[in-house]
mmCIF file of C-alpha atoms in Angstrom:
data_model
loop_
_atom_site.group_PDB
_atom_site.id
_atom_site.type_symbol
_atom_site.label_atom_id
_atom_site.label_comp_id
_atom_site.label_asym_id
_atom_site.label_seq_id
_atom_site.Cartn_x
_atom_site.Cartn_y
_atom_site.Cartn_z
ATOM 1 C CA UNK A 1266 -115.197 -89.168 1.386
ATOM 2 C CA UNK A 1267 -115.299 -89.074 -2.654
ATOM 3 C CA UNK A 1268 -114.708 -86.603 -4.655
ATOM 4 C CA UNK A 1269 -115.166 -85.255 -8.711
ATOM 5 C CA UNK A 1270 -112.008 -82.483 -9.262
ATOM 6 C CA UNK A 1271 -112.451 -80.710 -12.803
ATOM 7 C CA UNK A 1272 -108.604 -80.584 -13.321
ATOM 8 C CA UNK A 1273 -108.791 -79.373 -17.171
ATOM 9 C CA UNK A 1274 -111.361 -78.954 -19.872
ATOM 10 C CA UNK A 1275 -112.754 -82.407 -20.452
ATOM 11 C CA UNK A 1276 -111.049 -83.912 -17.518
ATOM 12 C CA UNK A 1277 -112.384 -85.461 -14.374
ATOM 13 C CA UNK A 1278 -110.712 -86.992 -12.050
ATOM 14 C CA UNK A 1279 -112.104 -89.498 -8.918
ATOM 15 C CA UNK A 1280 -110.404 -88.413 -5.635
ATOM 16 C CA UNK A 1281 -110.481 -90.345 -1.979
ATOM 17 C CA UNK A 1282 -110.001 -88.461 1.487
ATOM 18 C CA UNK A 1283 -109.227 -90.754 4.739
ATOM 19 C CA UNK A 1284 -108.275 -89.379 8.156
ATOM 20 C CA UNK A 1285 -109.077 -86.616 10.085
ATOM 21 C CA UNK A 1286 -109.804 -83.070 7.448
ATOM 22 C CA UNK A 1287 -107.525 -81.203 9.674
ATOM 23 C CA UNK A 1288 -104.361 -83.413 10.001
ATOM 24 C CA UNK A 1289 -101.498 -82.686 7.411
ATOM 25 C CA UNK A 1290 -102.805 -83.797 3.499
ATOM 26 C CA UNK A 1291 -100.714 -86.529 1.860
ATOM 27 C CA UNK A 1292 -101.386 -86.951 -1.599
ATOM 28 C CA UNK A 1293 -100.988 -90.549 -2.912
ATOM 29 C CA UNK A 1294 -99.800 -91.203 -6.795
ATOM 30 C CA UNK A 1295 -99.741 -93.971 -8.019
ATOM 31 C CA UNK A 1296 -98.088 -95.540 -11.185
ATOM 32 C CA UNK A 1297 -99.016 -95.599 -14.939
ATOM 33 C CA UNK A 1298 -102.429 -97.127 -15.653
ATOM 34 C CA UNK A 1299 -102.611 -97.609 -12.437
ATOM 35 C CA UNK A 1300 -106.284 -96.664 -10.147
ATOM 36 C CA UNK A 1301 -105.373 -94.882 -6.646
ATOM 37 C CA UNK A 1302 -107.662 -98.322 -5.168
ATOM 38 C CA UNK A 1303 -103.608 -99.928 -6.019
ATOM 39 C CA UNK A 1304 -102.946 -98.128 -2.563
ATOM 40 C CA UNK A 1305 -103.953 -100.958 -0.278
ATOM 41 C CA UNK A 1306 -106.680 -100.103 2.119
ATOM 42 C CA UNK A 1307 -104.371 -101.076 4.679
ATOM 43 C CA UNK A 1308 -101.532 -98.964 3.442
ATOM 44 C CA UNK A 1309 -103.820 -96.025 3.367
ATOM 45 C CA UNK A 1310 -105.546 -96.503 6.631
ATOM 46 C CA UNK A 1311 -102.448 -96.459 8.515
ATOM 47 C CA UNK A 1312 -100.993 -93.222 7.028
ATOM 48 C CA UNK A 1313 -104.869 -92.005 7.774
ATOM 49 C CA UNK A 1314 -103.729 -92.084 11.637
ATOM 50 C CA UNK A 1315 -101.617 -89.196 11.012
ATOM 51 C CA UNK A 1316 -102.855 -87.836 7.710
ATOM 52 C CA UNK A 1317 -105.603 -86.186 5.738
ATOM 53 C CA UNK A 1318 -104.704 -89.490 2.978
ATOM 54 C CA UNK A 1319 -105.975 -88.586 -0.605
ATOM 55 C CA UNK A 1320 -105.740 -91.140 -3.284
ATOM 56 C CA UNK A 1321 -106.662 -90.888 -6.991
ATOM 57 C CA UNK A 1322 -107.581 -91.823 -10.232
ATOM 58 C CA UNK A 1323 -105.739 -90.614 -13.212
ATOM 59 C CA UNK A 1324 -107.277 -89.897 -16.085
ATOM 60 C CA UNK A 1325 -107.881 -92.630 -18.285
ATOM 61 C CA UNK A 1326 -107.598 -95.358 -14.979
ATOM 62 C CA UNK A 1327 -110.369 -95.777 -12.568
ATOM 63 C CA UNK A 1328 -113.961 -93.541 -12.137
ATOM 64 C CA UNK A 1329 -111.612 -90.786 -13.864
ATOM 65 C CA UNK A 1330 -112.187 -89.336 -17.250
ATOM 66 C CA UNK A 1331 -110.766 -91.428 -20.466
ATOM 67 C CA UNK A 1332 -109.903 -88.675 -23.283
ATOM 68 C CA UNK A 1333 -106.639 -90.284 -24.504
ATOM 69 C CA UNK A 1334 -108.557 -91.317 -27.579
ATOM 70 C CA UNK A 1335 -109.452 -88.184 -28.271
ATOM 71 C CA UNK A 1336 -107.150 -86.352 -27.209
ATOM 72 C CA UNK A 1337 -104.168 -87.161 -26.217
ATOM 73 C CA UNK A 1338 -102.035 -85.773 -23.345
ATOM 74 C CA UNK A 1339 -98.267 -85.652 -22.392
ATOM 75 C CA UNK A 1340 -96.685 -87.603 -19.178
ATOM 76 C CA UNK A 1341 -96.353 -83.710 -17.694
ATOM 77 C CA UNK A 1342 -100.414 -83.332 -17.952
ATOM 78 C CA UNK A 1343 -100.481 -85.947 -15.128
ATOM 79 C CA UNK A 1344 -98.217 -84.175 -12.741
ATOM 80 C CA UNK A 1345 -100.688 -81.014 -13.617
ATOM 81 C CA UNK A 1346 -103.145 -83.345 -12.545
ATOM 82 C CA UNK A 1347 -101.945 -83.978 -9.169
ATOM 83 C CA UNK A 1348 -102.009 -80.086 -8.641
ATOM 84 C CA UNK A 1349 -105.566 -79.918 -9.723
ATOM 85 C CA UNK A 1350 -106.537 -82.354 -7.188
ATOM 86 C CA UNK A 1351 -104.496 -80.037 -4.417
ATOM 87 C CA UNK A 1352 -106.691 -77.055 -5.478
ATOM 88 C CA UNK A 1353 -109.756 -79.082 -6.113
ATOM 89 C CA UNK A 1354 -109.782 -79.956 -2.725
ATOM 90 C CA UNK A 1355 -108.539 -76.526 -0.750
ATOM 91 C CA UNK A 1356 -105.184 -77.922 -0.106
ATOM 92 C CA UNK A 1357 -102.157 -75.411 -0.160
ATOM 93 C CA UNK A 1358 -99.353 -77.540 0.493
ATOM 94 C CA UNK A 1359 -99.300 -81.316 0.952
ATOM 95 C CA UNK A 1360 -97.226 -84.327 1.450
ATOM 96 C CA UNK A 1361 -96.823 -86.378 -1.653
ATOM 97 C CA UNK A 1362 -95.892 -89.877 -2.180
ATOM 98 C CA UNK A 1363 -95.321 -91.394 -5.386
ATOM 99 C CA UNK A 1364 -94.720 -94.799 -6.874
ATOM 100 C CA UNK A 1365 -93.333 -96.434 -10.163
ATOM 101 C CA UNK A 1366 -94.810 -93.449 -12.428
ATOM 102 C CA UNK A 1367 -96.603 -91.639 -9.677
ATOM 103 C CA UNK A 1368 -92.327 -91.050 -8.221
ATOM 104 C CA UNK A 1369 -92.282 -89.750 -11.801
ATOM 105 C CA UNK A 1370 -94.696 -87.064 -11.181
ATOM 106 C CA UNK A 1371 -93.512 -86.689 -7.555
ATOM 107 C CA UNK A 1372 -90.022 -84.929 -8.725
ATOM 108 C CA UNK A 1373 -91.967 -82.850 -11.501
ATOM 109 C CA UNK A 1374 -94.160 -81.295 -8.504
ATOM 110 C CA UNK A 1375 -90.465 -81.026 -6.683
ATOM 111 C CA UNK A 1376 -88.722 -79.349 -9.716
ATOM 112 C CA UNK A 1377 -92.363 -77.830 -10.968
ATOM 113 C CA UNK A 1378 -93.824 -76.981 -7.831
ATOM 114 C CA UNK A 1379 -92.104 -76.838 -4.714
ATOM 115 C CA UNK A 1380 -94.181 -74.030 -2.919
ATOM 116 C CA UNK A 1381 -97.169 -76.624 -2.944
ATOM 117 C CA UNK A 1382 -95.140 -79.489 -0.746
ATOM 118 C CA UNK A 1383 -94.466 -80.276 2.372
ATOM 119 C CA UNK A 1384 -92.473 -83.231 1.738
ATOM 120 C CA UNK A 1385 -92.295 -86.146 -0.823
ATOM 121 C CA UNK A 1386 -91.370 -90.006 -0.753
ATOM 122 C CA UNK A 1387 -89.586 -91.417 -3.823
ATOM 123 C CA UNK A 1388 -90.311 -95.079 -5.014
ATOM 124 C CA UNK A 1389 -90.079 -97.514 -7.305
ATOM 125 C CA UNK A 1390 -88.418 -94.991 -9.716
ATOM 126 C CA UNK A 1391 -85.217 -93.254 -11.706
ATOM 127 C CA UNK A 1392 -83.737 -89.725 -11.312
ATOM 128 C CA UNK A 1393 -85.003 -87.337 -13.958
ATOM 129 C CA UNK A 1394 -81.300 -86.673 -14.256
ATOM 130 C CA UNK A 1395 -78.481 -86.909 -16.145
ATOM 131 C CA UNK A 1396 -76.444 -86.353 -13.253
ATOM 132 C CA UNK A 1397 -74.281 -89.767 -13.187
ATOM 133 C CA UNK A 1398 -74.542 -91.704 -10.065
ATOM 134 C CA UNK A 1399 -71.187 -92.037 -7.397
ATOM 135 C CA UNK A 1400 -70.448 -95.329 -5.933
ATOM 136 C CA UNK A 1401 -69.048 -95.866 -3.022
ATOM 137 C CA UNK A 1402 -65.639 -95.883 -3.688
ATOM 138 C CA UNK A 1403 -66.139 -92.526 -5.875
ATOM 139 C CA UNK A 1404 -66.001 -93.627 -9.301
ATOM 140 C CA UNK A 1405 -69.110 -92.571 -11.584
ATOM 141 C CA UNK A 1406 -71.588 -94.239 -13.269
ATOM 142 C CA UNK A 1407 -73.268 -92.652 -16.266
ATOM 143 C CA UNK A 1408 -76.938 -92.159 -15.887
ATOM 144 C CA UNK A 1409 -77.702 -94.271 -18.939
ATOM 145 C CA UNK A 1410 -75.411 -96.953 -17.781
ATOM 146 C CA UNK A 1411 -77.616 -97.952 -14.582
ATOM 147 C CA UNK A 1412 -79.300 -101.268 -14.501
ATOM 148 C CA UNK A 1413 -82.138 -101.998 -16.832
ATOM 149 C CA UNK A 1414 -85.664 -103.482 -16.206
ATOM 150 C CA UNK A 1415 -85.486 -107.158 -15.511
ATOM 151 C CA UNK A 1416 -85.971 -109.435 -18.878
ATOM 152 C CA UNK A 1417 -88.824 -110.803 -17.399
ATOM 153 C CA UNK A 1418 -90.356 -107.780 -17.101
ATOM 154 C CA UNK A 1419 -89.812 -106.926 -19.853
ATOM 155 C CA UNK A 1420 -91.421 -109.848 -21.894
ATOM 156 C CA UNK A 1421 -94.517 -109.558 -19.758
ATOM 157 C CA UNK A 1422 -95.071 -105.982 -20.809
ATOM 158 C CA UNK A 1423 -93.968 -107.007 -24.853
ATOM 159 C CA UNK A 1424 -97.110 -109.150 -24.247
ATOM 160 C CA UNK A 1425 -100.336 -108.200 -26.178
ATOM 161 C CA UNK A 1426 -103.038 -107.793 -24.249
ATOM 162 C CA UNK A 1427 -106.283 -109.468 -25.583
ATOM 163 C CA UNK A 1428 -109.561 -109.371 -23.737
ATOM 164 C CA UNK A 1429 -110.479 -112.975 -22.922
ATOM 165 C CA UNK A 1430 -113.202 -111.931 -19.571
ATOM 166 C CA UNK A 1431 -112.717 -111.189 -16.154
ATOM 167 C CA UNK A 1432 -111.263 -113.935 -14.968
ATOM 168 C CA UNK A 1433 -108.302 -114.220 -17.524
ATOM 169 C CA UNK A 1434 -107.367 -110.681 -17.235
ATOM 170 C CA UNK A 1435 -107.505 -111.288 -13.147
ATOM 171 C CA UNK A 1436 -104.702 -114.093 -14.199
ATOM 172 C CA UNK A 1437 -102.977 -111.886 -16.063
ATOM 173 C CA UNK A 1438 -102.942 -109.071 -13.254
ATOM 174 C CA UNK A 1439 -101.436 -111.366 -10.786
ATOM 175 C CA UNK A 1440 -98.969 -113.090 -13.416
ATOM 176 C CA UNK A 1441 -97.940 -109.289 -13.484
ATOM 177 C CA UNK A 1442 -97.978 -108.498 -9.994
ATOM 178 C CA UNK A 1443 -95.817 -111.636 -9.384
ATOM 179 C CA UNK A 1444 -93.416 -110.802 -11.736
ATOM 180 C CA UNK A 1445 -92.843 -106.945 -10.196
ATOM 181 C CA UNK A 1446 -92.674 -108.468 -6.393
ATOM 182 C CA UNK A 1447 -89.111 -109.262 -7.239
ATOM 183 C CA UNK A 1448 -89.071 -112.743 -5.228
ATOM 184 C CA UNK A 1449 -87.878 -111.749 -2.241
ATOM 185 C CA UNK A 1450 -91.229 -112.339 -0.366
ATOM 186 C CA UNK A 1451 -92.814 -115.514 -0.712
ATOM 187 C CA UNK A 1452 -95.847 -114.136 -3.272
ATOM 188 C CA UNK A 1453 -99.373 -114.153 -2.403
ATOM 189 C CA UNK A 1454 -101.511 -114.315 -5.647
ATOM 190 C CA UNK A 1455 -104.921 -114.500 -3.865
ATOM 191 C CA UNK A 1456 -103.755 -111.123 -1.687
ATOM 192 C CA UNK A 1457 -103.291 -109.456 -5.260
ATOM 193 C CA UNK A 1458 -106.360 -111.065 -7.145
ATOM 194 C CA UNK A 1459 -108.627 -109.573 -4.000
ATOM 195 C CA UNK A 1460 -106.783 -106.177 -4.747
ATOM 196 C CA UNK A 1461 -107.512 -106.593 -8.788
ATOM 197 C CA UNK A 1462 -111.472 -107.610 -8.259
ATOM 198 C CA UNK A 1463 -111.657 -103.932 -5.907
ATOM 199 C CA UNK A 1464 -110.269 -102.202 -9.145
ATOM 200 C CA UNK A 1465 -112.227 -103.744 -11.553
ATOM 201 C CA UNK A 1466 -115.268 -103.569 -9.132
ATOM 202 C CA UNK A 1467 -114.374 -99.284 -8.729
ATOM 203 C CA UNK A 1468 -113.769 -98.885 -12.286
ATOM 204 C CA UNK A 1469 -117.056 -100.899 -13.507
ATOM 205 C CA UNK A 1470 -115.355 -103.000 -15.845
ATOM 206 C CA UNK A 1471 -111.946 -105.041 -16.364
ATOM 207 C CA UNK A 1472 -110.475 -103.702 -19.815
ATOM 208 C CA UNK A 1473 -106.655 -103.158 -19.818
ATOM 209 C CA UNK A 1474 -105.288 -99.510 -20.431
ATOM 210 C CA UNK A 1475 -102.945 -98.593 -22.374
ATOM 211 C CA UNK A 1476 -102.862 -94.720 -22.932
ATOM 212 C CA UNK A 1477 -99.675 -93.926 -20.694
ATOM 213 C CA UNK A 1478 -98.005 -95.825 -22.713
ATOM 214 C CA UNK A 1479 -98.801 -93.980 -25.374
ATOM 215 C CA UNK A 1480 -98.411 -90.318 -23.947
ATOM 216 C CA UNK A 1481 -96.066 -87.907 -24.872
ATOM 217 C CA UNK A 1482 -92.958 -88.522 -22.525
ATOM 218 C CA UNK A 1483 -90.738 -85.370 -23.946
ATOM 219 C CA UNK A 1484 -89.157 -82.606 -21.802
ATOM 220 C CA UNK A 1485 -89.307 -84.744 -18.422
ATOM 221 C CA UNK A 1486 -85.185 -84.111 -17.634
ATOM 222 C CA UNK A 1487 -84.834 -81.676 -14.236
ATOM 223 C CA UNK A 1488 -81.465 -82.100 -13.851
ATOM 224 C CA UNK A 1489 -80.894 -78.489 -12.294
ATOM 225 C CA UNK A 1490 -83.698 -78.010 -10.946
ATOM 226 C CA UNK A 1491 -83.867 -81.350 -8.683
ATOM 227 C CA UNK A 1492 -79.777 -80.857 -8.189
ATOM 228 C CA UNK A 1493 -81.502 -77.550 -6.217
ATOM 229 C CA UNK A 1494 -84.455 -79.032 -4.319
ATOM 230 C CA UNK A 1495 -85.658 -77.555 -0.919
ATOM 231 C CA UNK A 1496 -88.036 -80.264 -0.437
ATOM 232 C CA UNK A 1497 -87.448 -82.473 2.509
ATOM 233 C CA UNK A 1498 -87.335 -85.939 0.199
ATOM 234 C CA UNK A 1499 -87.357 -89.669 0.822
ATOM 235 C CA UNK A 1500 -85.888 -92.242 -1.035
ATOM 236 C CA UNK A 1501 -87.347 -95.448 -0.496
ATOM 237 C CA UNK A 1502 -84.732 -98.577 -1.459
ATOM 238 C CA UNK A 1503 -86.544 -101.518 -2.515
ATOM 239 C CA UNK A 1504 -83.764 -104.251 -2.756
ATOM 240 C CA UNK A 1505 -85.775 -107.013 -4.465
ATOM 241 C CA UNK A 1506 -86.954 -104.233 -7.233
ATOM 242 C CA UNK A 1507 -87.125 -105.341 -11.056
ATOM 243 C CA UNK A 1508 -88.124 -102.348 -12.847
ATOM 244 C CA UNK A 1509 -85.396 -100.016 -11.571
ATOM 245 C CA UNK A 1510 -82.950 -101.723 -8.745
ATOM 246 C CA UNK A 1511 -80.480 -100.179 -6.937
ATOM 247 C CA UNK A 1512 -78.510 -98.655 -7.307
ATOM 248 C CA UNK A 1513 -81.043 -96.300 -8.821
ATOM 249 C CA UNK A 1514 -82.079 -95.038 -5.259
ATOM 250 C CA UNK A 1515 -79.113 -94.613 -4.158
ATOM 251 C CA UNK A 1516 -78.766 -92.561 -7.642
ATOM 252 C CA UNK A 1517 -81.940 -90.826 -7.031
ATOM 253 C CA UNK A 1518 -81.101 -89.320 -3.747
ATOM 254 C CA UNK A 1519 -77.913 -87.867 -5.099
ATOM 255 C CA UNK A 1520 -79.865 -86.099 -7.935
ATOM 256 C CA UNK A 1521 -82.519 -85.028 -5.503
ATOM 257 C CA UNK A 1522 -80.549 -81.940 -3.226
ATOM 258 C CA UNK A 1523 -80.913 -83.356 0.762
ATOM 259 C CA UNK A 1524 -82.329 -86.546 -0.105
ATOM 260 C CA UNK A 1525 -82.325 -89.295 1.974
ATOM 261 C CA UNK A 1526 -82.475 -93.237 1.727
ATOM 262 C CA UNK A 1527 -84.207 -95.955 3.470
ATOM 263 C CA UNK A 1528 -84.499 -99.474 2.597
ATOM 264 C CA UNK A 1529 -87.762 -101.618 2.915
ATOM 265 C CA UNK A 1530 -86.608 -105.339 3.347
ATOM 266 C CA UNK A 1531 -88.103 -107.425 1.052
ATOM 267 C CA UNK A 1532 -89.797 -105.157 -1.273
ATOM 268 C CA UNK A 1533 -89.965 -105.039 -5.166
ATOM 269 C CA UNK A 1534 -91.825 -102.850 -7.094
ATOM 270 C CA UNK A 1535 -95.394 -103.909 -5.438
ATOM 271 C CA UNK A 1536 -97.440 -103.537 -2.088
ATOM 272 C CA UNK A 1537 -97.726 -106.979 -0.638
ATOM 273 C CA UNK A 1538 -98.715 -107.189 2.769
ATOM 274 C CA UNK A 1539 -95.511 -107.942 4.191
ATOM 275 C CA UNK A 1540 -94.064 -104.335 3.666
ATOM 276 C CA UNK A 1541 -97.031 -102.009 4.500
ATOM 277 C CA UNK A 1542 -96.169 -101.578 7.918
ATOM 278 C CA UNK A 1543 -92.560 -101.030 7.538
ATOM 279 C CA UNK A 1544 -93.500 -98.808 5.042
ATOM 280 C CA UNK A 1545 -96.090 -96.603 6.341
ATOM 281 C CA UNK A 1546 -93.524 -95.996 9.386
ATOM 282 C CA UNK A 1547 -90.535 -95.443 6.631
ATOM 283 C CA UNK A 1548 -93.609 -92.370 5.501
ATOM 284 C CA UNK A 1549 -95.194 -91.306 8.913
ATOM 285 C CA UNK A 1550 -91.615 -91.116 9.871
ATOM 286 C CA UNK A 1551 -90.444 -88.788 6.948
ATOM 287 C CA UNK A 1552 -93.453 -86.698 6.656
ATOM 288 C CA UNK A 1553 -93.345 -86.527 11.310
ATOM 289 C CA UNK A 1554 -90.138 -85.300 10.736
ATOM 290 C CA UNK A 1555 -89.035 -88.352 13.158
ATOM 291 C CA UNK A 1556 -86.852 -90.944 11.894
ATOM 292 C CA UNK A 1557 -88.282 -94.230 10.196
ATOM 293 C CA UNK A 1558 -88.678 -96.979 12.074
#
């Protein structure tokens, strides 16, 4: 079922339900300039066994509104977002899960809003702490002297991004889907161009965004306030992970009160086939309040 959610004065955002209306909601978020159709269909169909799944657009990705342009928004207006699509749909509390920028938002709605959540799952991200990170052997690690993003990551993003049609920027997707999978699992570029063509095909055209980049990223630190979470919370490990490897999980669930850690074998900072059924179990398992398979 599809939905329109007002969620501020100019702002419209595209919402997805899957699963049964009266089974526990579990709000997807996805990552910056990023459509919720980046949850894989198969991903979201197997959470949909046990939960009312809703994915979404943000604003300026997707069916959503674009008002960057003219008028531009902070990083925090997209966690706001998230909330309006709770209360657009009648939802009180819900499970959240959040990757790359979407586990961004996820710990402002656990520092923000923790009497809207039932749970949340962590990936694909770094603490919104300065807290520094313990190794095993007790000695501490800085915050700001974690691993970076990979170099090739790096240069892909330094990249400008010039419309050359549908097919080129299809290339250019998968070039950049190959380069987040890490390398661990043997890459599947016609898997990812499929998942591109759906997001170009739900959005109604294939031009690159780039207003997150652009948005206001001030005042995100929640140092205290994650340091005294009540949410149950799930780190999820991703050991071939480019963007932010461990040991920023590791870090994460230390900054995040009660936090716990699982690992995904194989996984970077995408959704390639291989890991959707470890990880929907890793999830169902978190949000069941069983452990992960």
């Amino acid at each position: 079922m599809e939905h329109f959610i007002d969620a501020a004065p100019g702002i419209r955002l595209w919402a997805e339900e899957r699963g049964a209306a009266d089974a526990p909601p579990l709000l997807l978020i996805m990552g910056a300039q990023a459509s919720g159709m980046g949850w894989p269909d198969e991903l979201v169909d197997a959470l949909a066994v046990h939960h009312r799944v809703i994915r979404y657009d943000h604003r300026d990705t997707g069916r959503s509104s674009r008002p960057f342009e003219r008028q531009p928004y902070a990083i925090a207006d997209l966690a706001r977002d998230a909330v309006a699509v709770l209360d657009g749909l009648g939802i009180e509390r819900a499970h959240i899960a959040g990757l790359s920028l979407g586990g961004l938002l996820a710990q402002l709605l656990i520092a923000d809003h923790p009497g809207r959540l039932l749970s949340a799952t962590l990936m694909g991200t770094c603490a919104l702490s300065t807290a520094p990170y313990t190794r095993p052997d007790g000695t501490l690690v800085p915050a700001t002297e974690l691993p970076g993003i990979a170099p090739e990551v790096l240069e892909m993003w330094a990249r400008p991004v010039e419309d050359r049609g549908l097919e080129a920027e299809l290339d250019r997707r998968v070039e950049h889907w190959r380069v987040l999978s890490g390398g661990h699992i043997p890459f599947d570029a016609e898997y990812f161009r499929a998942l591109e063509r759906r997001i170009v095909e739900h959005t109604g055209h294939h031009t690159a965004g780039t207003a997150h980049g652009r948005a206001d990223d001030s005042g995100l630190l929640r140092t205290e306030e994650l340091a005294a979470n009540r949410v149950p919370t799930l780190v999820v490990s991703a050991p071939a992970e480019p963007v932010f490897p461990p040991p920023h999980p590791q870090h994460l669930a230390q900054a995040v009160r009660g936090a716990r850690v699982v690992e995904i074998p194989g996984m970077g900072h995408a959704l390639p086939r291989e890991v959707l059924a470890p990880l929907a179990a890793a999830i169902i398992g978190h949000t069941t309040g069983r452990a992960a398979a």
